[in-house]
Structure formats: C-alpha cells, structure tokens
Short mmCIF file of C-alpha atoms and ligand atoms in Angstrom, two decimals:
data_model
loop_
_atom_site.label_atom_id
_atom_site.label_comp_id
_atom_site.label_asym_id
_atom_site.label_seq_id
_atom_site.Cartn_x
_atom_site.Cartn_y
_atom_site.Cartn_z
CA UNK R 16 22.22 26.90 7.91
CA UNK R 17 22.48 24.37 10.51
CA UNK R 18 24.62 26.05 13.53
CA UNK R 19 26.32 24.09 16.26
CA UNK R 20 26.73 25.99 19.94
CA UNK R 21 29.50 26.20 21.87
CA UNK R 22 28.84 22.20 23.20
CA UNK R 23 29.07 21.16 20.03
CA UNK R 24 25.31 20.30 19.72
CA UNK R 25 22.88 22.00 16.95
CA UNK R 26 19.86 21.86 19.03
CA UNK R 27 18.74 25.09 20.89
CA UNK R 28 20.63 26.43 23.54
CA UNK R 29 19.23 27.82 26.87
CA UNK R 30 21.66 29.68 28.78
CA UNK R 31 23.08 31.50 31.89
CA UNK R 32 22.83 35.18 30.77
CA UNK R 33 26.31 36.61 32.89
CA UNK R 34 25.07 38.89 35.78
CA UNK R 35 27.70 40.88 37.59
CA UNK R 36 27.49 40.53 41.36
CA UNK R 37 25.38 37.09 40.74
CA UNK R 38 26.97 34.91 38.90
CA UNK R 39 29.98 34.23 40.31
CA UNK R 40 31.81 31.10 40.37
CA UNK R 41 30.00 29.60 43.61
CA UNK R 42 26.55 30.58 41.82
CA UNK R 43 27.65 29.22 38.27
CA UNK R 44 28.54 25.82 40.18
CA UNK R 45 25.07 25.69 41.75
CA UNK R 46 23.18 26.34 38.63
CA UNK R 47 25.28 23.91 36.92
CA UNK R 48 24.83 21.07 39.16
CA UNK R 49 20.69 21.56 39.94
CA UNK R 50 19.94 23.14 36.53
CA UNK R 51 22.45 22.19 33.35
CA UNK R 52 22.02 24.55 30.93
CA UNK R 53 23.73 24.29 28.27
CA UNK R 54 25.82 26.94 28.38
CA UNK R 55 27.24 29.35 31.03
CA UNK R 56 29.20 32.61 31.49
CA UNK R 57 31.08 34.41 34.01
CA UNK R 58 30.97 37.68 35.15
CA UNK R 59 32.24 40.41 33.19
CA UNK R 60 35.80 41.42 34.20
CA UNK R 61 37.95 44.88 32.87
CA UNK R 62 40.67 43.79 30.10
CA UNK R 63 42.31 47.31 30.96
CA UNK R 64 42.25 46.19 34.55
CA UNK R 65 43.94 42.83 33.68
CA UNK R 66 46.41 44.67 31.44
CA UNK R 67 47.37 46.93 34.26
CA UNK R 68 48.05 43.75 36.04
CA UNK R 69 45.32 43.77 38.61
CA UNK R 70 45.10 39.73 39.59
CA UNK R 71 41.99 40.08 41.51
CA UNK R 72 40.20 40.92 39.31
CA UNK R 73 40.93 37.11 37.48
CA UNK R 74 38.77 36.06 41.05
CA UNK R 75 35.99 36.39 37.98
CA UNK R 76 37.32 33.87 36.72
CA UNK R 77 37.47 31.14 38.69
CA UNK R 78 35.07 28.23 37.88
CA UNK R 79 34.96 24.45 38.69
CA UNK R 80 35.98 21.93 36.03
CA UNK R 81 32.77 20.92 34.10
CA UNK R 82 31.64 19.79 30.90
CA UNK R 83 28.94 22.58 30.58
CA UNK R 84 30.50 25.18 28.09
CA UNK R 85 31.94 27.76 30.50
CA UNK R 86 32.54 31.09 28.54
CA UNK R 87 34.73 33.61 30.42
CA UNK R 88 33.46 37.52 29.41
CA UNK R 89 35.07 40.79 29.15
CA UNK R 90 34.69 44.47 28.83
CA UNK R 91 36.97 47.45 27.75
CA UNK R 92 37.68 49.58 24.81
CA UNK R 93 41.18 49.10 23.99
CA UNK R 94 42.13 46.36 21.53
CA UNK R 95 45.26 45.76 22.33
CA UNK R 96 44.19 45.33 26.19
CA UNK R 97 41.74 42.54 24.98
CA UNK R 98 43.87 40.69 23.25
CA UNK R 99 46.00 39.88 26.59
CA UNK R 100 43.12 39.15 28.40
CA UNK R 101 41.79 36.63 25.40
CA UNK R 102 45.00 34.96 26.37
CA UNK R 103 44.00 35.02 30.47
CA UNK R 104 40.85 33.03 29.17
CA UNK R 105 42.05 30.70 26.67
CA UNK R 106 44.46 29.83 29.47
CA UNK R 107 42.16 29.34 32.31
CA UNK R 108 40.80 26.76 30.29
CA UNK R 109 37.47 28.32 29.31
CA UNK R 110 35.26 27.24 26.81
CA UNK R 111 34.95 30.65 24.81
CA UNK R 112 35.39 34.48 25.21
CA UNK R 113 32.40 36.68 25.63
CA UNK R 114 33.13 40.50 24.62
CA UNK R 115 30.55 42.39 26.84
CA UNK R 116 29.05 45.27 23.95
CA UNK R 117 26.18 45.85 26.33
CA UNK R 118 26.51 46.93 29.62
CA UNK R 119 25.35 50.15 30.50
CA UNK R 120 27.08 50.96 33.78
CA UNK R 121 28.07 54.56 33.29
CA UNK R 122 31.46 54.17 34.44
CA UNK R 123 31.89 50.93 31.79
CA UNK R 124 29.83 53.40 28.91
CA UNK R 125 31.76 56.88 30.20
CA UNK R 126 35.37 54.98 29.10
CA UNK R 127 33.58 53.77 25.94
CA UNK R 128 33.35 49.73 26.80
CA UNK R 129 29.82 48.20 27.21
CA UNK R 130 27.04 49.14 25.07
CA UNK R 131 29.21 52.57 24.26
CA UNK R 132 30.60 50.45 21.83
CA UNK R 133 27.64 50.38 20.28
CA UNK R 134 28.20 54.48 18.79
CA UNK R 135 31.84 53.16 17.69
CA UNK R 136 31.43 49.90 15.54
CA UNK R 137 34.53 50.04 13.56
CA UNK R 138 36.11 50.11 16.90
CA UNK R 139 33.96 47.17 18.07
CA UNK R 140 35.22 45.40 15.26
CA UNK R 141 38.92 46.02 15.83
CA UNK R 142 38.51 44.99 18.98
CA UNK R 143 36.76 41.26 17.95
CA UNK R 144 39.01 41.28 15.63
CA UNK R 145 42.20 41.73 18.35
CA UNK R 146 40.36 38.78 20.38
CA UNK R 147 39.96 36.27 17.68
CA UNK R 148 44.11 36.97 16.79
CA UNK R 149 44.41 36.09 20.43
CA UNK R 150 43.12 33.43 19.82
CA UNK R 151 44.98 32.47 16.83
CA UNK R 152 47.68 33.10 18.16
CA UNK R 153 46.87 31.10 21.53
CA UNK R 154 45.60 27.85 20.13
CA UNK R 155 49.01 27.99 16.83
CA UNK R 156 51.11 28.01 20.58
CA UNK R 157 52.00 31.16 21.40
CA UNK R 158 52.28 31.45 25.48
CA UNK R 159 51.15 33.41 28.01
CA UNK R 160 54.60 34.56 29.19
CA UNK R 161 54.81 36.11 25.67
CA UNK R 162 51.71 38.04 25.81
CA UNK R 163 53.52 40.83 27.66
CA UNK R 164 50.97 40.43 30.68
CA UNK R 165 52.42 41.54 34.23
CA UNK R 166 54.06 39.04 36.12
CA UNK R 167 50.89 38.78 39.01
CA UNK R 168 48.35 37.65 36.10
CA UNK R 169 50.97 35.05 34.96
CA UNK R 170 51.51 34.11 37.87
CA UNK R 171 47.83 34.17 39.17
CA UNK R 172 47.02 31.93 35.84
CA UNK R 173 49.54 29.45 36.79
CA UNK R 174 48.63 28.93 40.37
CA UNK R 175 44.67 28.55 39.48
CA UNK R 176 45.96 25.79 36.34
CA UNK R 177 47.57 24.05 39.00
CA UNK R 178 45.05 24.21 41.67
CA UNK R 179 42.27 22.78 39.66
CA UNK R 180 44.65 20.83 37.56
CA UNK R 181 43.73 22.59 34.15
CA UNK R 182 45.69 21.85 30.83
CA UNK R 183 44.10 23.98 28.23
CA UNK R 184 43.85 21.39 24.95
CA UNK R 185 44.79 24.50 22.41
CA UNK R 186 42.02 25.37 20.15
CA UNK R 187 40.43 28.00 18.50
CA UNK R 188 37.76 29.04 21.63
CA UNK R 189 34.55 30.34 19.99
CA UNK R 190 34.53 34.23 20.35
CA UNK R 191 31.36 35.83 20.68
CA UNK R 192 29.00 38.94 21.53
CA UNK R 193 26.79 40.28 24.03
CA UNK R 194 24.72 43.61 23.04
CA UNK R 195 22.06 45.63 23.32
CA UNK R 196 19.55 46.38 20.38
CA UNK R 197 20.80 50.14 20.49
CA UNK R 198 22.44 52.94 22.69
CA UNK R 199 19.59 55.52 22.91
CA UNK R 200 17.61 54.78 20.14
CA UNK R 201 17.03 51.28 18.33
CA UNK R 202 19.14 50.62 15.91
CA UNK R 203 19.35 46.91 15.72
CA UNK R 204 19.69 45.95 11.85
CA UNK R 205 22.42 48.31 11.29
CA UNK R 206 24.62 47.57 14.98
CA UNK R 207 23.81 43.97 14.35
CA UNK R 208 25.00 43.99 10.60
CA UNK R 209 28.56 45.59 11.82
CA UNK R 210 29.22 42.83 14.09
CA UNK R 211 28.11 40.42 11.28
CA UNK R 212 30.78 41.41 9.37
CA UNK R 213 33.04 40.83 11.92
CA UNK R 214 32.06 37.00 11.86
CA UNK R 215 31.87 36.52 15.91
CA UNK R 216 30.89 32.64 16.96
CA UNK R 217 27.63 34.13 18.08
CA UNK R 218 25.79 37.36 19.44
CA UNK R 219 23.53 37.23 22.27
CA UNK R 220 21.40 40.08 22.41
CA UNK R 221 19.16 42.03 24.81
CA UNK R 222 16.47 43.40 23.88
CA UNK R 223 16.60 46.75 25.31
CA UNK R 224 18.72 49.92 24.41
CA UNK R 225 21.57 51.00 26.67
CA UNK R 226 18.85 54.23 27.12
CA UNK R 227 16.33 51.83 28.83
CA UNK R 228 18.98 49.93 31.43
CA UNK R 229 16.46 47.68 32.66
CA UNK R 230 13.42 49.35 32.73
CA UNK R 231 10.45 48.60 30.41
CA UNK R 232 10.02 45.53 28.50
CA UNK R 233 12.45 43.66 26.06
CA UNK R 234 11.50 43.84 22.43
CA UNK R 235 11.69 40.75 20.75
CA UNK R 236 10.63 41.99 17.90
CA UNK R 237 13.85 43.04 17.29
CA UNK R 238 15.42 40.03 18.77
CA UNK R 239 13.63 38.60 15.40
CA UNK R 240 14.91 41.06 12.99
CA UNK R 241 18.73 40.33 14.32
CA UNK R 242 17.70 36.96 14.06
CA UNK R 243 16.86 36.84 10.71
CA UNK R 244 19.92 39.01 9.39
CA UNK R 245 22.38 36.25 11.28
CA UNK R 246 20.30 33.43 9.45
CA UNK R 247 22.48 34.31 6.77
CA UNK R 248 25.67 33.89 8.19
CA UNK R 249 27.84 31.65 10.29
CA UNK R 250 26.72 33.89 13.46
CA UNK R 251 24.61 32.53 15.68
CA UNK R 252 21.81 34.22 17.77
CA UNK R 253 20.80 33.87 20.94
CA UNK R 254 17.86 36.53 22.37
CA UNK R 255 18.13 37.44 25.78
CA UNK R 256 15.23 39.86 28.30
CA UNK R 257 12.20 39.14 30.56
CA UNK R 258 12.04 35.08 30.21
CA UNK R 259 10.52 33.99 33.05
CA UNK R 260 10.24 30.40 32.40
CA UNK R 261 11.58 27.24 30.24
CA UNK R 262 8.29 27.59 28.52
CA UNK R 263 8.86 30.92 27.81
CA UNK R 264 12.35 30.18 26.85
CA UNK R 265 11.36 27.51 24.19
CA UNK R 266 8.36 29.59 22.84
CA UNK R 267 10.65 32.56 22.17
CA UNK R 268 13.05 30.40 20.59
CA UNK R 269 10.47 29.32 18.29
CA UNK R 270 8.42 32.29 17.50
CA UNK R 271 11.80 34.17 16.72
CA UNK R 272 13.81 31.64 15.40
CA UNK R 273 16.64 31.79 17.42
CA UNK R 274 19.96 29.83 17.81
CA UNK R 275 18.89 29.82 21.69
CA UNK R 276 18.16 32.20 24.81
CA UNK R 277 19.66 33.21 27.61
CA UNK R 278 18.33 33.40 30.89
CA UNK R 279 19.39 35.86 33.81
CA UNK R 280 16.84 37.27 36.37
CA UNK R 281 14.77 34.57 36.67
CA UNK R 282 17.46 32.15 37.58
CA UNK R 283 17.78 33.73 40.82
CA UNK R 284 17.69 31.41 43.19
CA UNK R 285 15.93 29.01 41.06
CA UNK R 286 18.60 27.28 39.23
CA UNK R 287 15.46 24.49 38.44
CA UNK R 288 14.46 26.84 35.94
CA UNK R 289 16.76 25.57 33.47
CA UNK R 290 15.12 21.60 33.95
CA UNK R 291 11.94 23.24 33.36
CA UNK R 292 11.28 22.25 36.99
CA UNK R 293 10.39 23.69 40.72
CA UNK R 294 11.79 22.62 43.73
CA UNK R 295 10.02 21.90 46.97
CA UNK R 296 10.93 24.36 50.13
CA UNK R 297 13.20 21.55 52.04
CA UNK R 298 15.10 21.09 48.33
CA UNK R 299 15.74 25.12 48.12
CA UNK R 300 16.91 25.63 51.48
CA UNK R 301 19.22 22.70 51.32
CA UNK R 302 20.74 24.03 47.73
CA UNK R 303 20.90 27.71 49.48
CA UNK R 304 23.27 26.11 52.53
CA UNK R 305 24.64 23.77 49.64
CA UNK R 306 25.75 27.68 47.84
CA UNK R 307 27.43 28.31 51.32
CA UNK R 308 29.50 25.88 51.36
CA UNK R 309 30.83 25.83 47.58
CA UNK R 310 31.21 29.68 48.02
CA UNK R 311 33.69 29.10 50.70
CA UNK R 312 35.20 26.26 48.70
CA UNK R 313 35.58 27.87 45.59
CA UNK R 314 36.15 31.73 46.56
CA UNK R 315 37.48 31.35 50.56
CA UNK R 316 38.60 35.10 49.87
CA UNK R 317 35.51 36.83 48.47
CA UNK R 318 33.11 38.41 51.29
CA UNK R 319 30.31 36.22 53.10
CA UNK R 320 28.21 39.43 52.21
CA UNK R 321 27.94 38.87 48.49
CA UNK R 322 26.22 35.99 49.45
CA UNK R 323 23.00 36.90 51.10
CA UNK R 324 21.30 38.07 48.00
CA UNK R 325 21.45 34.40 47.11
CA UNK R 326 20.20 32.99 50.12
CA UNK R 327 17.01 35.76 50.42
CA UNK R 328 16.46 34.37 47.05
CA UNK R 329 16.16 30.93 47.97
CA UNK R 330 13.32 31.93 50.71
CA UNK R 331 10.51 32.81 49.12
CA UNK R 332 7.02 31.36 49.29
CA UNK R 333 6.24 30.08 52.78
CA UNK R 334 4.81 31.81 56.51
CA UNK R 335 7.02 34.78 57.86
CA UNK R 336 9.78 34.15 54.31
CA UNK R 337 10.17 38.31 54.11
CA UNK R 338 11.46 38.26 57.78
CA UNK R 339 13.69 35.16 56.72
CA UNK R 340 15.07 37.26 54.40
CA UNK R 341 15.42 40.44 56.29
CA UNK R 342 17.78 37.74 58.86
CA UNK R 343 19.77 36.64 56.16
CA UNK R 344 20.48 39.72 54.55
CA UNK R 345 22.48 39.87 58.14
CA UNK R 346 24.52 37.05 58.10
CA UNK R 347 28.35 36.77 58.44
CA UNK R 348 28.95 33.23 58.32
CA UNK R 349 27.61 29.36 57.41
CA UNK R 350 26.63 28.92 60.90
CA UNK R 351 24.71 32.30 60.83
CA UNK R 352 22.48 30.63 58.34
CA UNK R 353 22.24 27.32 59.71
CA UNK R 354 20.35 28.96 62.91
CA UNK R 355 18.11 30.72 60.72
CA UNK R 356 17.54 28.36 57.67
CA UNK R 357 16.65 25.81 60.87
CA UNK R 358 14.12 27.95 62.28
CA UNK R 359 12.08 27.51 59.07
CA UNK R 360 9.31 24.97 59.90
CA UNK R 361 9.50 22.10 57.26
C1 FMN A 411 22.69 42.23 38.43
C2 FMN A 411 22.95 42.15 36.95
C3 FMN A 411 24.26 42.13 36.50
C4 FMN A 411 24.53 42.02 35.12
N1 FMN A 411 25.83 41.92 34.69
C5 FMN A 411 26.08 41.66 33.39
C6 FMN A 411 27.40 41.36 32.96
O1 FMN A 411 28.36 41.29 33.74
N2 FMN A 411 27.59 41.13 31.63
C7 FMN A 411 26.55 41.17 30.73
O2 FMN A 411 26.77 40.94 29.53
N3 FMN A 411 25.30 41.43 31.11
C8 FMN A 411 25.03 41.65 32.42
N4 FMN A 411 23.75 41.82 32.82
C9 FMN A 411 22.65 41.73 31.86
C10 FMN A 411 22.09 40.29 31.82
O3 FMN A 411 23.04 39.41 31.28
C11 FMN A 411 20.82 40.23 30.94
O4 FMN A 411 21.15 40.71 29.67
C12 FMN A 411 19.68 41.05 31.52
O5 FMN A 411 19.52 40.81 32.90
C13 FMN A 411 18.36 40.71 30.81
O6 FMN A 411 18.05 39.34 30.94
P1 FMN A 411 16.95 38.82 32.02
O7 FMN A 411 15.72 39.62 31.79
O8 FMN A 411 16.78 37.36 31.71
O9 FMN A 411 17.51 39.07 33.37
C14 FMN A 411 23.45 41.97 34.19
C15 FMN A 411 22.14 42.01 34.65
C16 FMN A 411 21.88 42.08 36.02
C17 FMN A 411 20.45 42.09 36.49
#
C-alpha cells in the first residue's frame, strides 16, 4: 500500500526522534536549517499538566514557522486530559500530534503514561481515540475557548499565534504513536496489533522494552515484524534505536521495510547527519554560537544552562576538545562562549 508521511511525500522518511531536554525549539530550528529532515518533533509535554492549566509547560511548544512537518508530542493517561491538549496543538499550528506510549521515566510509567501504557491497551486506545475526536472536532471548527482549557493556556495559545503570526488552516492533523516493542518483556506483535486497530497516522517504534531504558542494543528484528503487521493497514511505520548514520538510516529502512526512521542520539550536535554529510570544525563551532543565539531568540526565558550540552557536543574531534568542553559546560552567557569557542585554534 503506497503510504504518504506527514509532508505529503511517499518516499521514506528520516526523522528527528523527540528527545526531552534536547530537542527543544532552539535545537529543532538548528537541525532544521543545517540538516532538513523530513520530519520533526518536539519534546514531550504532560496533557494532565496542560489540563491543570500549567502554561509553561506549552514553552515545549514553541517552534519557528517552517515547512518541515513539525509534530507537537504528548504524554499522560487520562483521555479526557488529551483531548484538550490535542486542541493546544492543532492550535499552535503544528503539523500532527505525537502520543508518547514509550517513555520510561518512572515518574511518567508510575502514573501509567509512557510505555505503562503499554500493560493497558484498551486504555491506549481510548486515549488515541480521545485525540483523533480532538481533532475532529478541531479541524469541523470547534474553538479553543470551548475546550474547557484554563484561561492561562488560552491565553498563552493566543499570545504565541500572534507572536509568530500563526493561523492554523483547520484540518484533520495526522495523529500518531511513539512506543516501545514491550514493557518488560517483548511483546511487539500483540502491543503493535492493539494500536493497529486503533488506526493512528503512524507508529514509530523503538526497539527496546521499557525494561531495557536505554541499555543494550535495539532489536530490529522486531522493528520488522511491526513492520510487516502495519503493511497491512493504513498505519505507517517508522523504526527508531542505535542509527548512527544516513547510511545506516537508509539500510535499515530497506532491510526492514519501513515507512522511515527516526533519528535521536546521533543527531547530537551533528544536525549534518540528516544530509548524509560532516561538517568541518570552523562550520560546527559557528552552528554551536549560531544555537546561542536562536536559543535566546526563540526561548529568551528558558536557562542558558540547558544549553551547554549542545555546545560540548559541537566540540569534539580536535587538540585539548575534552577541556573545551569541561569550559563550556560552565558557561552563563553568549559572550561566555565567544571567549572560549575563540580560543579554539582554526
Ligand atoms: C535525552 C533523551 C530524551 C528523550 N525524550 C523523549 C521524549 O520526550 N519523547 C519520546 O518519545 N522519546 C524520547 N526519547 C527517546 C528517543 O526519541 C529515541 O526513541 C531513543 O533515543 C532511541 O533512538 P536513538 O538511538 O536514535 O537515540 C528520549 C531519548 C533521550 C536520549
């Protein structure tokens, strides 16, 4: 069945996996610009938190306007708390809605959202079910001051749509799936078929059990095996763990075939990866001072010190770069890095 992603296109799609405490919107803007993938989502953001009317939590969602298929994600357990966020997202003018199944934080699992919804999949099914009504509901006109949101997310919504001059076009926004291949144990075929049955726009999953976090390696194997149940339906599937290059990326797409990948840890500071491409030492410092600047631009209230991850990232490969690092992982401001960045010799 020939499947078109979220930009439209039926080709393969090679993604930014979402990475809480990475890819926020400064980082999404950076890999954007030096890498276009083809599709990109935000960090995952608490739909109980939004329903008890928590705005900053919507600082998730900012992003810069784009034609690269932004997807805004979300975790929780309550259906009725997902459908108001759906709305949050449909409004900000996102692309899609990602419903995180797979994170396995054990104060997201210990509530029952993340990959706990794995060991409840009626429940994960009400629950696509509540965002895809959203949704419904959303793009037939219903508005955001009827979704019985508190007044600071309204209001929050409002002031970013005029900031960044956003008028959501209404539309039913793909809704879609990111999971593990189990909780403790595997259990791919029979997780996977639930959320079939659900019909969600597409599932990208990790290879790796909730049990496993990150350690070991991703099984694509089972990738495969989800892969070829989805074949049958209108679902697509993207396979997500351990791709370390675009090689990689394509191969796996290939030798599993897959609706497309995603890509997470290996993006960091590399956004080149997704251009199948590596950038010389002047080209990665500039982007790192580049990722100052839009940081303060897009997110002037978020902390200089979720930055310096970024910027040690950046510095790798060249005389003294782990003491580079150690300096950055210090810094408090853009001129703090423009001292050290400048004591690199070129
Ligand atoms: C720091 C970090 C934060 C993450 N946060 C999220 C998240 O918010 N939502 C999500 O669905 N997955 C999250 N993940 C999982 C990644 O999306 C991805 O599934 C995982 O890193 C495996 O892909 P990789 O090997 O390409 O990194 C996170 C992973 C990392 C390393």
């Amino acid at each position: 069945m020939v499947k078109k992603l979220w930009n439209g296109q039926s080709t393969p799609t090679i993604g930014l996996a979402p990475m809480d405490g990475v890819t926020d919107a400064a980082c999404r803007f950076i890999v954007d610009r030096y890498g276009k993938p083809d599709v990109i989502f935000t960090e995952f953001t608490s739909v109980e938190g939004i329903e008890r009317g928590i705005p900053a939590l919507l600082q998730a969602f900012i992003h810069h306007k784009t034609d690269t298929s932004t997807i805004g994600q979300i975790f929780g357990y309550t259906p009725q708390a997902f459908y108001k966020a759906a709305f949050v997202i449909c409004e900000m003018g996102f692309d899609g809605v990602d419903i995180n199944m797979g994170c396995p934080d054990r104060a997201v699992a210990r509530k029952g959202g993340g990959a706990a919804l794995i060991l409840r999949p009626k429940l994960a099914q009400e629950i696509i079910g509540a965002v895809k009504q959203a949704v419904k509901d959303w793009s037939e006109g219903k508005k955001l001051e009827d979704s019985e949101l508190h007044n600071e997310i309204i209001t929050y919504v409002r002031t970013f749509q005029e900031k960044m001059d956003i008028h959501p076009v209404r539309y039913l926004i793909p809704v879609s799936v990111k999971t593990r291949i189990g909780y403790d144990r595997i259990t791919t075929e029979e997780w996977i078929q639930y959320l079939l049955e659900a019909e969600p726009f597409a599932i990208s999953l990790h290879g790796r059990t909730l049990k496993q976090m990150y350690r070991g390696k991703a099984n694509w194997e089972e990738i495969g095996k989800a892969a070829a149940l989805a074949e049958k339906s209108k679902t697509s599937l993207l396979g997500n763990g351990d791709i370390h290059t675009y090689n990689d990326a394509l191969d796996k797409i290939k030798i599993y075939k897959l609706n497309g990948v995603l890509i997470g840890r290996a993006s960091f500071g590399n956004p080149w990866i997704f251009q199948n491409k590596t950038a010389p030492l002047e080209k990665r410092l500039a982007t790192a001072l580049e990722h100052c600047h839009v940081f303060m631009n897009l997110t002037p209230d978020s902390h200089f010190l979720s930055l310096r991850k970024h910027l040690a990232w950046y510095c790798k490969g060249f005389d003294h770069a782990a003491h580079i690092r150690d300096q950055l992982m210090k810094v408090n401001t853009i001129e703090d890095v423009e001292e050290i960045l400048s004591t690199i010799p070129s």
